[in-house]
């Protein structure tokens, strides 16, 4: 599992993704998987009508909703003054079903255990948490379960565009067409002034923390720290302190991370 604590998401683009988007017609689509996900989201809303608010931030290319479940002890459908909004996003890469499952299980746990878990009770009473378990629904229905060695099936959206690479960088714009899912996410980001965000991937076991980009250094070789660099590091280390496997993991022949954290630009060239 990969969790990245971020404030705003902008991504640089690999030049290979600047080619015109072409939908793949040779990929089997499992629509039932998305219907099952929708049914579970509706069930969570119906069982907890006073503490949940289910809404769609937009449609995918193939007209699937991008569902968000908001959780709060009171008024989950309203912006309340001085109450921070938090967003958690998963399955931007449609093949990473584990990230979707993490958010679904989180929603279920929080709604079942507010009365017995003091941390959950504090979060529910003092924040509003927005969960977007499937940011790329068309990719999810194209993914193949248990195909861990190759996540290319379902990774992009229906136009075969990698959603990770479809956001404008601060210093330059992407050349590939902006996708409907990207527009929906950007509108959502601007509509809600999120105080804290996390983007859950699967693959590496590491926390990515955010940074400022720097012109002429797209590979992250220049450390351009944000004004909150120390705070971001501290938050990341707080998380890995409760995750011994992540904190101490070493993989022979692969890149390893000190204390289980890394600045994402230095690792992958992304600009969160």
XYZ file of C-alpha atoms in Angstrom:
272
model
C 0.000 0.000 0.000
C 1.253 3.476 -0.806
C -0.183 6.483 0.970
C 0.763 10.000 -0.097
C -0.250 12.897 2.142
C -0.868 15.831 -0.189
C -2.589 19.202 -0.359
C -3.013 19.667 -4.097
C -2.266 17.232 -6.916
C -0.400 18.317 -10.047
C 1.605 15.807 -12.065
C 4.326 16.150 -14.665
C 3.801 14.230 -17.886
C 5.966 11.586 -19.486
C 6.574 12.520 -23.118
C 5.326 9.115 -24.244
C 1.887 10.119 -22.955
C 1.689 13.148 -25.259
C 0.460 10.946 -28.098
C -3.255 11.199 -28.955
C -5.403 9.117 -26.618
C -6.657 5.870 -28.151
C -9.196 3.627 -26.445
C -8.226 -0.041 -26.188
C -10.786 -2.304 -27.798
C -9.128 -5.617 -26.904
C -9.745 -5.454 -23.161
C -12.549 -7.364 -21.492
C -14.897 -5.215 -19.406
C -16.319 -6.514 -16.127
C -19.198 -4.099 -15.483
C -20.528 -6.228 -12.624
C -17.526 -5.270 -10.499
C -18.477 -1.586 -10.639
C -22.138 -2.332 -9.929
C -21.093 -4.262 -6.809
C -19.019 -1.295 -5.681
C -21.951 1.091 -6.232
C -24.258 -1.210 -4.286
C -21.869 -1.242 -1.320
C -21.603 2.557 -1.309
C -25.388 2.859 -1.359
C -25.663 0.302 1.440
C -23.250 2.282 3.628
C -25.310 5.413 3.003
C -28.659 3.721 3.689
C -27.520 2.053 6.919
C -26.035 5.340 8.212
C -28.233 8.102 6.743
C -27.428 10.712 9.403
C -23.646 10.350 9.248
C -23.052 9.855 5.527
C -23.594 11.815 2.336
C -23.201 10.020 -0.991
C -22.552 12.207 -4.019
C -20.957 12.009 -7.465
C -18.270 14.471 -8.533
C -18.734 13.665 -12.228
C -18.855 11.003 -14.915
C -16.191 8.907 -16.562
C -15.828 8.609 -20.328
C -18.202 5.645 -20.305
C -20.707 7.472 -18.084
C -19.859 5.808 -14.781
C -20.234 7.927 -11.659
C -17.214 8.949 -9.583
C -18.812 8.337 -6.195
C -17.742 10.039 -2.973
C -18.952 9.079 0.502
C -18.667 11.893 3.056
C -18.558 10.928 6.742
C -19.265 13.189 9.716
C -21.073 12.971 13.027
C -23.434 15.776 11.994
C -24.345 17.491 8.717
C -22.205 15.319 6.407
C -23.793 17.095 3.424
C -22.805 20.607 4.560
C -19.670 22.694 4.853
C -19.441 23.739 8.504
C -17.365 26.756 9.536
C -14.079 25.802 11.254
C -14.615 22.087 10.524
C -11.807 20.817 8.269
C -12.582 18.768 5.178
C -10.303 15.812 4.434
C -10.223 13.805 1.212
C -8.916 10.297 0.543
C -8.600 9.109 -3.072
C -8.011 5.596 -4.404
C -7.905 3.651 -7.689
C -6.681 6.506 -9.869
C -4.822 3.617 -11.464
C -7.783 1.358 -12.180
C -5.822 -1.859 -11.665
C -5.060 -1.108 -8.028
C -8.143 -2.668 -6.465
C -6.516 -2.969 -3.046
C -6.596 0.810 -2.631
C -10.356 0.807 -3.261
C -10.815 -1.950 -0.701
C -8.811 -0.007 1.890
C -11.156 2.985 1.661
C -14.275 0.815 1.646
C -13.075 -0.985 4.759
C -12.155 2.339 6.364
C -15.673 3.677 5.786
C -17.206 0.529 7.206
C -14.901 0.576 10.245
C -15.534 4.237 11.059
C -19.301 3.869 10.811
C -19.346 0.699 12.927
C -16.908 1.750 15.631
C -17.491 5.394 16.492
C -18.913 4.433 19.882
C -16.005 2.146 20.794
C -12.952 3.748 19.156
C -12.022 7.170 20.626
C -9.920 8.102 17.580
C -12.787 7.437 15.199
C -15.157 9.358 17.443
C -12.799 12.362 17.473
C -12.462 12.324 13.677
C -16.198 12.008 13.119
C -16.981 14.863 15.516
C -14.276 17.251 14.355
C -13.822 16.685 10.617
C -15.696 15.723 7.490
C -13.957 12.905 5.613
C -14.610 12.518 1.868
C -13.798 9.049 0.488
C -13.394 8.587 -3.276
C -12.649 4.842 -3.565
C -12.711 4.672 -7.388
C -11.317 7.690 -9.221
C -10.958 5.727 -12.484
C -14.086 3.556 -12.820
C -13.547 2.688 -16.494
C -10.049 1.454 -15.703
C -11.301 -0.597 -12.777
C -13.728 -2.588 -14.918
C -10.880 -3.380 -17.348
C -8.478 -4.618 -14.683
C -7.778 -8.287 -14.078
C -7.912 -9.625 -10.537
C -4.804 -11.385 -9.169
C -2.640 -10.137 -12.040
C -0.094 -8.679 -9.649
C 2.890 -8.805 -11.976
C 1.319 -6.535 -14.603
C -0.988 -3.639 -13.775
C -1.200 -2.225 -17.310
C -4.663 -3.726 -17.845
C -6.956 -1.211 -16.226
C -4.274 1.262 -15.235
C -5.391 3.934 -17.753
C -8.924 5.165 -18.347
C -11.159 4.224 -21.298
C -9.099 6.512 -23.574
C -5.933 4.638 -22.576
C -4.599 7.704 -20.729
C -2.651 7.233 -17.496
C -4.579 9.368 -15.011
C -1.481 9.859 -12.861
C 0.033 11.832 -15.723
C -2.990 13.910 -16.755
C -2.666 16.897 -14.417
C -0.884 20.119 -15.331
C 2.488 20.774 -13.793
C 2.901 24.182 -12.140
C 5.486 25.269 -14.705
C 4.177 23.635 -17.859
C 0.971 22.172 -19.248
C 0.450 18.610 -20.377
C 0.131 17.955 -24.088
C -2.272 15.033 -23.891
C -6.006 15.891 -23.787
C -7.381 16.576 -20.334
C -9.726 13.718 -19.492
C -13.279 14.024 -18.084
C -12.172 12.304 -14.884
C -9.323 14.818 -14.474
C -11.709 17.742 -14.958
C -14.094 16.272 -12.382
C -11.284 15.885 -9.852
C -9.986 19.422 -10.454
C -13.479 20.894 -10.011
C -13.908 18.907 -6.803
C -10.547 20.126 -5.463
C -11.533 23.745 -6.079
C -15.051 23.405 -4.703
C -13.908 21.995 -1.356
C -11.016 23.646 0.435
C -9.494 20.422 1.692
C -7.223 20.807 4.694
C -5.561 17.403 4.301
C -5.525 14.821 1.537
C -4.180 11.357 0.926
C -3.835 9.452 -2.342
C -3.643 5.699 -1.857
C -1.726 3.570 -4.354
C -0.646 -0.036 -4.190
C 2.787 -1.288 -5.159
C 5.628 0.230 -3.146
C 5.293 0.182 0.631
C 6.174 3.810 1.359
C 4.749 7.198 2.279
C 5.296 9.898 -0.336
C 5.270 13.441 1.016
C 4.716 16.634 -1.021
C 7.042 19.409 -2.105
C 7.311 22.449 -4.337
C 8.310 21.986 -7.958
C 11.215 23.887 -9.485
C 11.609 25.021 -13.131
C 14.311 23.144 -14.969
C 14.400 20.287 -12.463
C 11.613 17.884 -13.500
C 13.507 14.884 -12.134
C 13.531 16.222 -8.598
C 17.316 16.556 -8.380
C 16.904 20.027 -6.876
C 15.308 19.909 -3.435
C 12.719 22.684 -3.514
C 11.072 22.264 -0.122
C 7.673 23.680 0.719
C 7.186 25.991 3.661
C 5.702 22.980 5.472
C 8.472 20.523 4.667
C 9.192 19.688 8.312
C 5.494 19.186 9.035
C 5.037 16.873 6.030
C 8.030 14.798 7.077
C 6.768 14.608 10.655
C 3.313 13.458 9.487
C 4.885 10.811 7.256
C 7.126 9.535 10.054
C 4.171 9.456 12.450
C 2.429 7.111 10.028
C 5.378 4.794 9.481
C 6.029 4.712 13.228
C 2.815 2.681 13.532
C 3.725 0.520 10.522
C 6.960 -1.359 11.389
C 6.971 -3.308 8.126
C 6.884 -0.097 6.089
C 9.467 1.631 8.277
C 12.052 -1.157 8.086
C 11.311 -2.729 4.705
C 14.292 -3.481 2.483
C 13.987 -5.233 -0.864
C 17.147 -6.703 -2.449
C 17.782 -5.250 -5.881
C 15.183 -2.491 -5.468
C 15.235 1.065 -4.199
C 14.715 1.327 -0.448
C 13.470 4.270 1.585
C 14.870 5.648 4.834
C 12.255 5.150 7.563
C 9.673 4.317 4.911
C 9.228 7.836 3.495
C 10.402 9.677 0.377
C 9.743 12.952 -1.418
C 7.712 11.876 -4.431
C 9.362 14.144 -7.020
C 12.744 12.647 -6.175
C 11.336 9.145 -6.653
C 9.025 9.332 -9.634
C 9.133 12.826 -11.106
C 5.570 13.564 -10.025
C 4.571 16.951 -8.662
C 1.962 16.619 -5.897
